[in-house]
Coordinates of C-alpha atoms and ligand atoms in Angstrom, one line a residue:
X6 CA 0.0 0.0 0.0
X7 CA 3.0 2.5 0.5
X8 CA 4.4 1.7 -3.1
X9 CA 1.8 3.4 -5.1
X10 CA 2.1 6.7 -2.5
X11 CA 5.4 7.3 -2.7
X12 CA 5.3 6.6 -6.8
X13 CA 3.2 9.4 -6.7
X14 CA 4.9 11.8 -4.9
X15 CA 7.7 11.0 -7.0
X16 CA 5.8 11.9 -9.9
X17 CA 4.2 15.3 -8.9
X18 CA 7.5 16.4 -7.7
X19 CA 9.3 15.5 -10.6
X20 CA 6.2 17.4 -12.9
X21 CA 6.4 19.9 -10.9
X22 CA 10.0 20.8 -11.0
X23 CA 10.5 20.5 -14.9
X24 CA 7.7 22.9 -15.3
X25 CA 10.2 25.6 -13.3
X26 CA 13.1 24.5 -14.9
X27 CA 12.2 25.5 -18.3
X28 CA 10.5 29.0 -17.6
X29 CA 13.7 31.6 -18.0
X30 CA 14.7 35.3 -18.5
X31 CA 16.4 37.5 -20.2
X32 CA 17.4 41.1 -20.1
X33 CA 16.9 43.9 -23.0
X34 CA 18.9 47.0 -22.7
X35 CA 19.8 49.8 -25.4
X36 CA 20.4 53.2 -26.4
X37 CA 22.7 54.1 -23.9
X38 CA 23.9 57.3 -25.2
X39 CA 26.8 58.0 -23.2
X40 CA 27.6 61.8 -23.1
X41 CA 31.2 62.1 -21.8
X42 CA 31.0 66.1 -22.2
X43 CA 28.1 66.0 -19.6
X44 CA 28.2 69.1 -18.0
X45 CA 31.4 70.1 -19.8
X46 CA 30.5 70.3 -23.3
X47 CA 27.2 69.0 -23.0
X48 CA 27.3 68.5 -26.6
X49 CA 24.3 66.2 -26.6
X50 CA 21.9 68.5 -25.1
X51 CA 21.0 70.8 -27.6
X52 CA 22.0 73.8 -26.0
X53 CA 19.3 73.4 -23.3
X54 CA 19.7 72.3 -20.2
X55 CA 17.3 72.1 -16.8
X56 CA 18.7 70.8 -13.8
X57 CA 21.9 69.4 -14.5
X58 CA 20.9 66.6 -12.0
X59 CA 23.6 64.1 -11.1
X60 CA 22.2 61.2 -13.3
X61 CA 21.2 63.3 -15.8
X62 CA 19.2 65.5 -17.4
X63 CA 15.7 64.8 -19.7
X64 CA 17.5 67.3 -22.6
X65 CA 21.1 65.4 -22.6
X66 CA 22.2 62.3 -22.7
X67 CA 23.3 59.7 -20.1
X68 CA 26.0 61.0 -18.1
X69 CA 28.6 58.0 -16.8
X70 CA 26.7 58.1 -13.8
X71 CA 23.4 57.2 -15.3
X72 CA 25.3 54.1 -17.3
X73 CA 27.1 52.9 -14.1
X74 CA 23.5 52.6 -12.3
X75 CA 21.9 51.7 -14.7
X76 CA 24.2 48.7 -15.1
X77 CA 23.9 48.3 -11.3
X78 CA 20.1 48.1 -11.2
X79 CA 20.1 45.1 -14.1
X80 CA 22.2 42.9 -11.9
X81 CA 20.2 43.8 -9.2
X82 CA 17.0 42.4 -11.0
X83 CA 18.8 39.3 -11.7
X84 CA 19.6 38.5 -8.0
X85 CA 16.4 36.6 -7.8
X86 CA 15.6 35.2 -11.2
X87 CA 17.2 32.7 -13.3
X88 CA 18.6 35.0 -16.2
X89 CA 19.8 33.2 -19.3
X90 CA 21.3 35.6 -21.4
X91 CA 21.3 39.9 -22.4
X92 CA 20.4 41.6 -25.4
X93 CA 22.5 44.7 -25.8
X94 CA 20.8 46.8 -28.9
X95 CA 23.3 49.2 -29.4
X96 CA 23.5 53.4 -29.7
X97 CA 26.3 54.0 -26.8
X98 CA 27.6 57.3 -28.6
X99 CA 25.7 60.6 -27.8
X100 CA 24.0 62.4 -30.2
X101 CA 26.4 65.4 -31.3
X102 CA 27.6 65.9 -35.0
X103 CA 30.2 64.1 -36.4
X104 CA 32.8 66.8 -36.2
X105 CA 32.9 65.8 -32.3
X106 CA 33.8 62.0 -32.6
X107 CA 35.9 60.3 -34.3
X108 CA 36.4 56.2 -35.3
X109 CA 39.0 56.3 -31.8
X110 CA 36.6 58.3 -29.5
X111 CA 33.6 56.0 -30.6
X112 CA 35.4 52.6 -30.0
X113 CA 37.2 53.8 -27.0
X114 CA 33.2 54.2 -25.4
X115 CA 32.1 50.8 -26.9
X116 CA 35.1 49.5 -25.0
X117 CA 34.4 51.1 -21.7
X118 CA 30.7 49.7 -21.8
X119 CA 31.8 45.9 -22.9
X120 CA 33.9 46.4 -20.4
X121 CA 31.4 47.1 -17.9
X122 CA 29.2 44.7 -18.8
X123 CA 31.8 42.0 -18.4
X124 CA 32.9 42.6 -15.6
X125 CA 29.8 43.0 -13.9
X126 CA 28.1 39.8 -15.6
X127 CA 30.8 37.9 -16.0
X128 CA 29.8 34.5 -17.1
X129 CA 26.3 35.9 -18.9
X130 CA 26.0 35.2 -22.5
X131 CA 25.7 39.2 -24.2
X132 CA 24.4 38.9 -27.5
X133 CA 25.4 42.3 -28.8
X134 CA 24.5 44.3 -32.0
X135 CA 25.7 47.8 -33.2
X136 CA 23.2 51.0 -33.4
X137 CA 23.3 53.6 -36.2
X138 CA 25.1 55.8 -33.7
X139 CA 28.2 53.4 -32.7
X140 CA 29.7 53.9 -36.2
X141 CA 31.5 56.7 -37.6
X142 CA 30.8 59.1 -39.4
X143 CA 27.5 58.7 -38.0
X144 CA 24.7 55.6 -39.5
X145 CA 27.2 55.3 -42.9
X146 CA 27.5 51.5 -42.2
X147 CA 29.5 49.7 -45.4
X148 CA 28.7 46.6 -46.1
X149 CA 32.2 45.4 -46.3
X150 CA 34.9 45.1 -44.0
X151 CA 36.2 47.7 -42.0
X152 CA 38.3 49.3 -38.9
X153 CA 35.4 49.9 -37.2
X154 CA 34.0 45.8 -37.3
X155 CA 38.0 44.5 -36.8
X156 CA 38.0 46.9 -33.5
X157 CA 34.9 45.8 -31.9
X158 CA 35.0 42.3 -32.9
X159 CA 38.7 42.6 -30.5
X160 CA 36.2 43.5 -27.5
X161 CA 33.1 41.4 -28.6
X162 CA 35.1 37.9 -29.0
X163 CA 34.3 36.5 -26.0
X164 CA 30.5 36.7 -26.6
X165 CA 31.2 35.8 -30.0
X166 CA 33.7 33.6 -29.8
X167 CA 33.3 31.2 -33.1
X168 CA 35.1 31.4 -35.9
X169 CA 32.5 31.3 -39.0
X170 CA 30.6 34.2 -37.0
X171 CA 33.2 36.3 -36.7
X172 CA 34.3 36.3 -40.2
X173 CA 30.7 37.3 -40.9
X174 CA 31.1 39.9 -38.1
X175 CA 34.1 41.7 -40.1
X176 CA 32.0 41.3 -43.2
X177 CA 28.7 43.0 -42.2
X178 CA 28.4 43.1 -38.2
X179 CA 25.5 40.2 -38.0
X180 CA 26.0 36.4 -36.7
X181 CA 24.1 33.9 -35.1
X182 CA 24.4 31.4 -32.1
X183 CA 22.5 29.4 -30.0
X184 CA 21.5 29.8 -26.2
X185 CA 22.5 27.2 -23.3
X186 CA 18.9 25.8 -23.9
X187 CA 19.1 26.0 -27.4
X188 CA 16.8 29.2 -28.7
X189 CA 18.7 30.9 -32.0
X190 CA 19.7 33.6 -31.6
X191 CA 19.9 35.9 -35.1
X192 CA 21.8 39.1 -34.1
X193 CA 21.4 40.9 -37.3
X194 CA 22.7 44.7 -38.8
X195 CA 19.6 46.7 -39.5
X196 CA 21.5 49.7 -39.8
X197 CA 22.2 48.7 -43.1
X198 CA 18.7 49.4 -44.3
X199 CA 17.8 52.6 -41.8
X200 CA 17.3 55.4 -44.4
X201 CA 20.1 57.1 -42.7
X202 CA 22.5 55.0 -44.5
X203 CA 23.8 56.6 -47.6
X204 CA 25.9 54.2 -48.6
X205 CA 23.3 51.3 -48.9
X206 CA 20.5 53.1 -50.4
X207 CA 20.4 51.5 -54.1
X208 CA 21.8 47.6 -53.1
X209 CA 19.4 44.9 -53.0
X210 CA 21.2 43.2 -50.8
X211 CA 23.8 45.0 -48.3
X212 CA 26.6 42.3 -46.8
X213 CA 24.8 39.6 -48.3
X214 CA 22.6 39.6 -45.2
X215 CA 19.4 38.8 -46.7
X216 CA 20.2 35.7 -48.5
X217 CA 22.4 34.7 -45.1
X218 CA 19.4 34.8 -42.9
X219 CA 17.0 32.9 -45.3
X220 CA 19.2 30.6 -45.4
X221 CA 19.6 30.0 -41.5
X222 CA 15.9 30.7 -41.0
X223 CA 15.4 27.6 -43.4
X224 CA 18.1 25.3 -42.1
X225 CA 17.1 26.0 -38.4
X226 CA 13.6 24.9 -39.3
X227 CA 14.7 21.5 -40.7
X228 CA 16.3 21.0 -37.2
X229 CA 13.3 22.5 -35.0
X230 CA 15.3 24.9 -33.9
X231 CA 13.1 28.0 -32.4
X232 CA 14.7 31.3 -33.0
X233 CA 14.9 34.8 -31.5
X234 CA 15.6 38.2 -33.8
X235 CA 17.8 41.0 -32.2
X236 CA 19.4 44.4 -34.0
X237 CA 18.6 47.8 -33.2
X238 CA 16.4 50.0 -36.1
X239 CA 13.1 48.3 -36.1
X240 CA 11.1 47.2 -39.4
X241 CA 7.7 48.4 -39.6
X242 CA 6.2 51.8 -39.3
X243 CA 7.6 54.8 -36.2
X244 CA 4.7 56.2 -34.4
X245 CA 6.6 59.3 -34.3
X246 CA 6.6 60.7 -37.7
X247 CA 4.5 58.0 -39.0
X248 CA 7.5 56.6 -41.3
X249 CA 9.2 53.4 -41.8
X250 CA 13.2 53.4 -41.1
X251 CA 14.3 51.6 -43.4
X252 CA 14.3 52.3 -47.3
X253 CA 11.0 51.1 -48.8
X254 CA 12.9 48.0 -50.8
X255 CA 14.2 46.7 -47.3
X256 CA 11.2 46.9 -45.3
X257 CA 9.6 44.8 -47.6
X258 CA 11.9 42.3 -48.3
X259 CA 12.4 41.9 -44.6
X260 CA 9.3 41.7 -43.3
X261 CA 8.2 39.2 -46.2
X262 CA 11.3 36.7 -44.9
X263 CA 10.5 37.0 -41.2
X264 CA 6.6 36.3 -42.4
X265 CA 7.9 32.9 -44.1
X266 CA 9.1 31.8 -40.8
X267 CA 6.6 33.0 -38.4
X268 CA 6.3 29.1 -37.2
X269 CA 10.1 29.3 -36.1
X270 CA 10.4 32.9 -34.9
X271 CA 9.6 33.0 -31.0
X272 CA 10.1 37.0 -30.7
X273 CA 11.8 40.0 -32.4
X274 CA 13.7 42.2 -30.1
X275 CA 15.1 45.5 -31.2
X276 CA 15.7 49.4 -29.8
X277 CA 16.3 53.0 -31.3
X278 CA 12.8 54.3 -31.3
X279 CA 13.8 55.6 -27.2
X280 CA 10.4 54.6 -26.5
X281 CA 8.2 51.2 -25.0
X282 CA 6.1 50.2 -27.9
X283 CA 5.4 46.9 -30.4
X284 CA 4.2 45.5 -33.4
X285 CA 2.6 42.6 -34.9
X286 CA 3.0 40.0 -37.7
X287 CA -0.5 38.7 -39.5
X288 CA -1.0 35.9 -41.7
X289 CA -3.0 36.4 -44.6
X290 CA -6.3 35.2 -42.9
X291 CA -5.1 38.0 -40.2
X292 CA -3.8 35.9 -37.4
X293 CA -1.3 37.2 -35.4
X294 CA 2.4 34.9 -35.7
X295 CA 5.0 36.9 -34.4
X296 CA 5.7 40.2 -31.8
X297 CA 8.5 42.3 -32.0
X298 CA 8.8 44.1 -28.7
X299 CA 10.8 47.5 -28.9
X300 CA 12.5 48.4 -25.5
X301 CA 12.7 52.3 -24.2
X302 CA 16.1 54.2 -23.8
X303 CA 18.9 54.2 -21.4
X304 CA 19.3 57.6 -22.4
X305 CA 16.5 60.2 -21.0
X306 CA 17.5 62.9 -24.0
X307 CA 14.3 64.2 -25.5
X308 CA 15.1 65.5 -29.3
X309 CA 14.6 69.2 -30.4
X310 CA 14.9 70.4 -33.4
X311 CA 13.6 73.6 -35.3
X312 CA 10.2 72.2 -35.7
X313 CA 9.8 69.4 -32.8
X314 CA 10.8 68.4 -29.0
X315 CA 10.7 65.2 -28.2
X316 CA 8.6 63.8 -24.7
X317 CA 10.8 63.6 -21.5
X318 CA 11.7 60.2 -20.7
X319 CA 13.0 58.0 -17.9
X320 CA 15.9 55.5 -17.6
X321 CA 15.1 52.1 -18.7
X322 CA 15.7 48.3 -19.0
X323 CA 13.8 45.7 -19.2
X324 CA 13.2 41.5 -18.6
X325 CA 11.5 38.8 -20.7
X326 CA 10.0 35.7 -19.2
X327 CA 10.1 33.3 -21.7
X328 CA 9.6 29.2 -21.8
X329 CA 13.0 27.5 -22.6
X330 CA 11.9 24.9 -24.8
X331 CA 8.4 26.3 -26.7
X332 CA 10.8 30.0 -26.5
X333 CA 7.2 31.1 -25.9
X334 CA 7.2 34.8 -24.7
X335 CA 5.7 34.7 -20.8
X336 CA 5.9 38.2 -19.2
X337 CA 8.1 41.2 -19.6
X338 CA 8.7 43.4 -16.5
X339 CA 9.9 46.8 -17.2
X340 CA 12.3 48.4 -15.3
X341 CA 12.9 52.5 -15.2
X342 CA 14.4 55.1 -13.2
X343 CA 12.6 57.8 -11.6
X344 CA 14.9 60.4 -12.9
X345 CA 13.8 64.0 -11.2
X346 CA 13.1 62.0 -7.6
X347 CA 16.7 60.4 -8.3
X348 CA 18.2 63.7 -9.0
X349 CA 16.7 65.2 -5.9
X350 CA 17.2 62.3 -3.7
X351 CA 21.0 61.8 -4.6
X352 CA 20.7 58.4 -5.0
X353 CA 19.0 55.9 -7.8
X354 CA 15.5 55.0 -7.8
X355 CA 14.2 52.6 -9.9
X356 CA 10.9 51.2 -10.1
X357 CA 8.5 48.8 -12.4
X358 CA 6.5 51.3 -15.0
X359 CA 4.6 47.5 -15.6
X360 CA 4.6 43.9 -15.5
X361 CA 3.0 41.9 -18.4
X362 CA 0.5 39.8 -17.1
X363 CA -0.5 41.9 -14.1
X364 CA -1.0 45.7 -15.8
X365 CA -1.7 45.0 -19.5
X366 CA -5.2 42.0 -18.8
X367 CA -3.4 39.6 -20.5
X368 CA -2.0 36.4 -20.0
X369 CA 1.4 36.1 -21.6
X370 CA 2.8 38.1 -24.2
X371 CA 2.3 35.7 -27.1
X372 CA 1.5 37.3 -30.6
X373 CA -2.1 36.3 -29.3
X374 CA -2.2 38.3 -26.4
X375 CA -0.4 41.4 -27.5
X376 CA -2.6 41.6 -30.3
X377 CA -6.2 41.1 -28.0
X378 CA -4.3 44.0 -26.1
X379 CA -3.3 46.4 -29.0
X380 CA -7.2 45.6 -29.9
X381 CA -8.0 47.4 -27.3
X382 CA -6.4 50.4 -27.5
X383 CA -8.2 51.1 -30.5
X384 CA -10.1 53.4 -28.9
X385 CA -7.9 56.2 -27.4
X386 CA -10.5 57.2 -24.1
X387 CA -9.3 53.5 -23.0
X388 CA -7.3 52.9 -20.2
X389 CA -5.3 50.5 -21.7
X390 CA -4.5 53.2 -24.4
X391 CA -3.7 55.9 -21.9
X392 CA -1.5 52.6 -19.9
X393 CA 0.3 52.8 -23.2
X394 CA 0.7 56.6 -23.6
X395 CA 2.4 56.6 -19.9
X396 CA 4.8 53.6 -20.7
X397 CA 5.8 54.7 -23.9
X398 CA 8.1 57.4 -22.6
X399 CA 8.6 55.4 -19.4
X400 CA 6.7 57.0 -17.3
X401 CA 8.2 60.6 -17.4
X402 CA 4.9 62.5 -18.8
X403 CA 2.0 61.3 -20.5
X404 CA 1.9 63.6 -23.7
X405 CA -1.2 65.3 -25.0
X406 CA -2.3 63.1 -27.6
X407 CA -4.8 63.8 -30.3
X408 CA -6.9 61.3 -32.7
X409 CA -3.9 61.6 -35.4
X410 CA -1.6 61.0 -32.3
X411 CA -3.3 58.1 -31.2
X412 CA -3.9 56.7 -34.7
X413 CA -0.2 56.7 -35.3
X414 CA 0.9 54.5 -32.0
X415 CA -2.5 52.3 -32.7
X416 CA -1.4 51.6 -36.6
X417 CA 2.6 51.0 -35.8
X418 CA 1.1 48.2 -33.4
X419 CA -0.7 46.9 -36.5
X420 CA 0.6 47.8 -39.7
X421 CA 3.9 46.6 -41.2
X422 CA 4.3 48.2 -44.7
X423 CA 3.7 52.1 -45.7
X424 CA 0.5 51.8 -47.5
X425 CA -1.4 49.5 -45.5
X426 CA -0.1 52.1 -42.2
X427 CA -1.8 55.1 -44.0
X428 CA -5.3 53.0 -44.5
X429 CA -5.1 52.3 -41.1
X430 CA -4.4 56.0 -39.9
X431 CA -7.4 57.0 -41.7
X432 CA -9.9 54.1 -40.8
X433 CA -8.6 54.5 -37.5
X434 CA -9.5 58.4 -36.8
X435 CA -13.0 58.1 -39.0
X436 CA -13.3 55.1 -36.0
X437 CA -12.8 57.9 -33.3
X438 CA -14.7 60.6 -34.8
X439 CA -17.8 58.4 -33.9
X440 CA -16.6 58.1 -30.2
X441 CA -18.9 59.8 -27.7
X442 CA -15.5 62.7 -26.3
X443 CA -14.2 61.3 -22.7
X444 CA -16.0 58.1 -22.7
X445 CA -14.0 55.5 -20.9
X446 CA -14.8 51.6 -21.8
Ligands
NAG22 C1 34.7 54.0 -18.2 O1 34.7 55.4 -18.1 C2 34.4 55.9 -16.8 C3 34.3 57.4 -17.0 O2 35.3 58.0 -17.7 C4 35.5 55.5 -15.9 O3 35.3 56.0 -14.6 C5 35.5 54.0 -15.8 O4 36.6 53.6 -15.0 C6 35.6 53.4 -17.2 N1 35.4 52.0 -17.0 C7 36.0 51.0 -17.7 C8 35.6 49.6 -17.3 O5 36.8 51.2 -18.6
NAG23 C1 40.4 43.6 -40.4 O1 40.9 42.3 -39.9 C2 41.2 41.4 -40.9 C3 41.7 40.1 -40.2 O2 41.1 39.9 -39.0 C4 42.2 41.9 -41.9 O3 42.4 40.9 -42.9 C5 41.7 43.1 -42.5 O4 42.7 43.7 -43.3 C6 41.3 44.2 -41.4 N1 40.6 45.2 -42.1 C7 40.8 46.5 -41.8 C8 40.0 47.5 -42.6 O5 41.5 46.9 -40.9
NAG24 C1 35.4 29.9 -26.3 O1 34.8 28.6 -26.4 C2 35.7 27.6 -26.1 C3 35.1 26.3 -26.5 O2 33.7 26.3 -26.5 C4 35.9 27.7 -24.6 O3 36.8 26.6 -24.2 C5 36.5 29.0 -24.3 O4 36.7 29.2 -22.9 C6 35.7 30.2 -24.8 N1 36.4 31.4 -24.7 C7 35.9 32.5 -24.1 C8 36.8 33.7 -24.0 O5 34.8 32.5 -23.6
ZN25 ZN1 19.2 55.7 -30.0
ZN26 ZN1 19.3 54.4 -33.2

């Protein structure tokens, strides 16, 4: 009578274990923006400046003291949590005109922050990818060998460290490895597309990287491999300005590969918009197949130019629950800094804007559930939309936003390709003009 008991116990403890063992995390952070001439120079700051605070200042970029806390307060939210690997999305230079760096000034900042990052996660796997602002002159990525790719390969070996990817990390800056647990990871070079890239504009295929990830895309589904997509420009349409980044030719092409392998692809993880926002994939019977999650700013520096100012916006990082095995996306808690109460205070104080599941009424952040929330913020009087207008810019200030305002973040969540953006901007606002004004649902 004791036999069958015990068997059982044995079995329930046994379930019950392999269920935690294959629910993981990983970390996101990009756009770190170091200003060294922080209160020097201040050459990122546009020649405005407020406070001056000690971490920082919402019109410049991150002073060292921002990046060292910053760094702190990610391996403090590992303490607790099983953390499998980083993503590291790029843009450490600040934003100044080329005339103030230089090919030495930009790699001697990339090596300060690998450094960092190594020494303070030592044995974590970084799976690092340049922004448009890490090269110099600024965004004019070639798709060919170069100083710049020999110099940071020198720092990024160690994370690299394989032979066939680091000959295709001196030939266009992408590569691809796998996880402890086996997830793929695709590190690619979007820069190469970003319509800041002069050099790229008329190729159909810059470093060969097209045809390179079709090809691992396909061999990775004959082995049932499940794969994860990291850079730093985003496909898809930018809520602010309502444009894609990359040249029209790109965009397409890339979202049409991804779309082929929407059964393999278990995320898409990217940076450079400084702001907390996403976007789906369809199929053509309009199902959602794949998220890419776009992670806010390091950096607090809101842009100004002759015409615009950017929002304010606070310090952040973030972490991804995911499963180990399905790679199916589980949670994502986001991390930020209060940056005026940190200033004032004299010391860092970080917070959680949200976590998945518990602020957003879903129940994982599968393509499923992102899109049943993004549904909802059709209509902007919602609280999930106005959730998303105070996340966006991490929680610094929730901008006055207008039905064209609102109908750009809704149709970036939803629209992948110029054209069909602009049909949604319009159905969108015609949508809200039939809204009774202030009514919350
Ligand atoms: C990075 O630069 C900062 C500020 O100049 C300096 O204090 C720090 O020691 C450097 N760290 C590394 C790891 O090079
Ligand atoms: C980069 O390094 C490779 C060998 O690792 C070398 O053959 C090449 O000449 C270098 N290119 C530049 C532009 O420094
Ligand atoms: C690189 O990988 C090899 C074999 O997998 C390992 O023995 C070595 O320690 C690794 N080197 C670094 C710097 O991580
Ligand atoms: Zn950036
Ligand atoms: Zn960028």
């Amino acid at each position: 009578m004791v036999f069958p008991h015990i068997y059982l116990v044995l079995v329930l403890t046994i379930t019950k274990t392999s269920i935690c063992v294959s629910e993981g995390w990983f970390l996101h952070v990009t756009d770190f923006h170091w200003d060294n001439t922080y209160t020097s120079r201040d050459l990122s700051c546009n020649g405005v400046v407020n406070t001056h605070g000690v971490y920082g200042d919402y019109w410049c970029d991150s002073p060292f003291s921002l990046i060292d806390v910053t760094i702190k307060a990610m391996k403090n939210a590992t303490i607790d949590k099983a953390v499998d690997f980083m993503l590291w999305t790029g843009d450490s230079i600040l934003h100044t005109g080329d005339e103030h760096l230089s090919i030495d000034n930009n790699i001697e900042m990339l090596t300060n922050l690998t450094n960092n990052l190594q020494q303070t996660f030592p044995t974590m796997d970084v799976y690092a990818t340049y922004g448009n602002h890490d090269y110099y002159p600024n965004g004019q990525y070639p798709p060919h060998n170069n100083e710049i790719y020999n110099r940071t390969l020198e720092h990024w070996r160690s994370w690299i460290n394989d032979s066939t990817q680091e000959e295709l990390f001196l030939k266009g800056a992408y590569y691809t490895l796998k996880t402890k647990y086996g997830i793929r990871i695709l590190a690619l070079n979007t820069n190469l597309y970003y319509t800041s890239d002069k050099i790229t504009a008329h190729m159909d295929d810059p470093a060969d990287q097209f045809v390179w990830m079709e090809n691992i895309l396909e061999h990775s589904r004959h082995l049932s491999e499940k794969v994860l997509i990291t850079g730093h420009v985003p496909p898809g349409v930018a809520a602010e300005g309502g444009k894609p980044w990359f040249y029209q030719h790109f965009n397409t092409r890339m979202v049409h590969i991804l779309q082929q392998y929407s059964d393999i692809i278990i995320g898409l993880h990217f940076g450079h918009e400084h702001a907390d926002t996403f976007r789906l994939f369809y199929d053509h019977s309009g199902q959602p197949t794949m998220a890419m999650y776009i992670a806010p700013s390091v950096t607090p520096w809101r842009y100004k130019n002759s015409k615009a100012t950017g929002p304010k916006h606070n310090p952040s990082f973030r972490m991804v629950k995911y499963d180990r095995v399905s790679g199916r996306h589980l949670d994502l808690v986001q991390y930020y800094m209060d940056l005026p109460e940190s200033n004032r205070q004299g010391k860092p104080i970080w917070k959680i804007a949200y976590t998945a599941t518990h602020d957003m009424g879903i129940s994982d952040i599968s393509p499923k559930s992102m899109d049943n929330f993004a549904t909802r913020t059709r209509n902007p009087h919602s609280q999930e939309f106005q959730n998303q207008l105070s996340w966006r810019n991490a929680k610094a200030e929730v901008m006055p936003c207008d039905a064209f305002c609102h109908s750009l973040i809704f149709c970036n969540f939803k629209k992948l390709h110029d054209h069909d953006f602009k049909l949604c901007l319009r159905e969108t606002q015609q949508y809200t003009a039939t809204l009774p004004f202030g009514r919350r649902k």
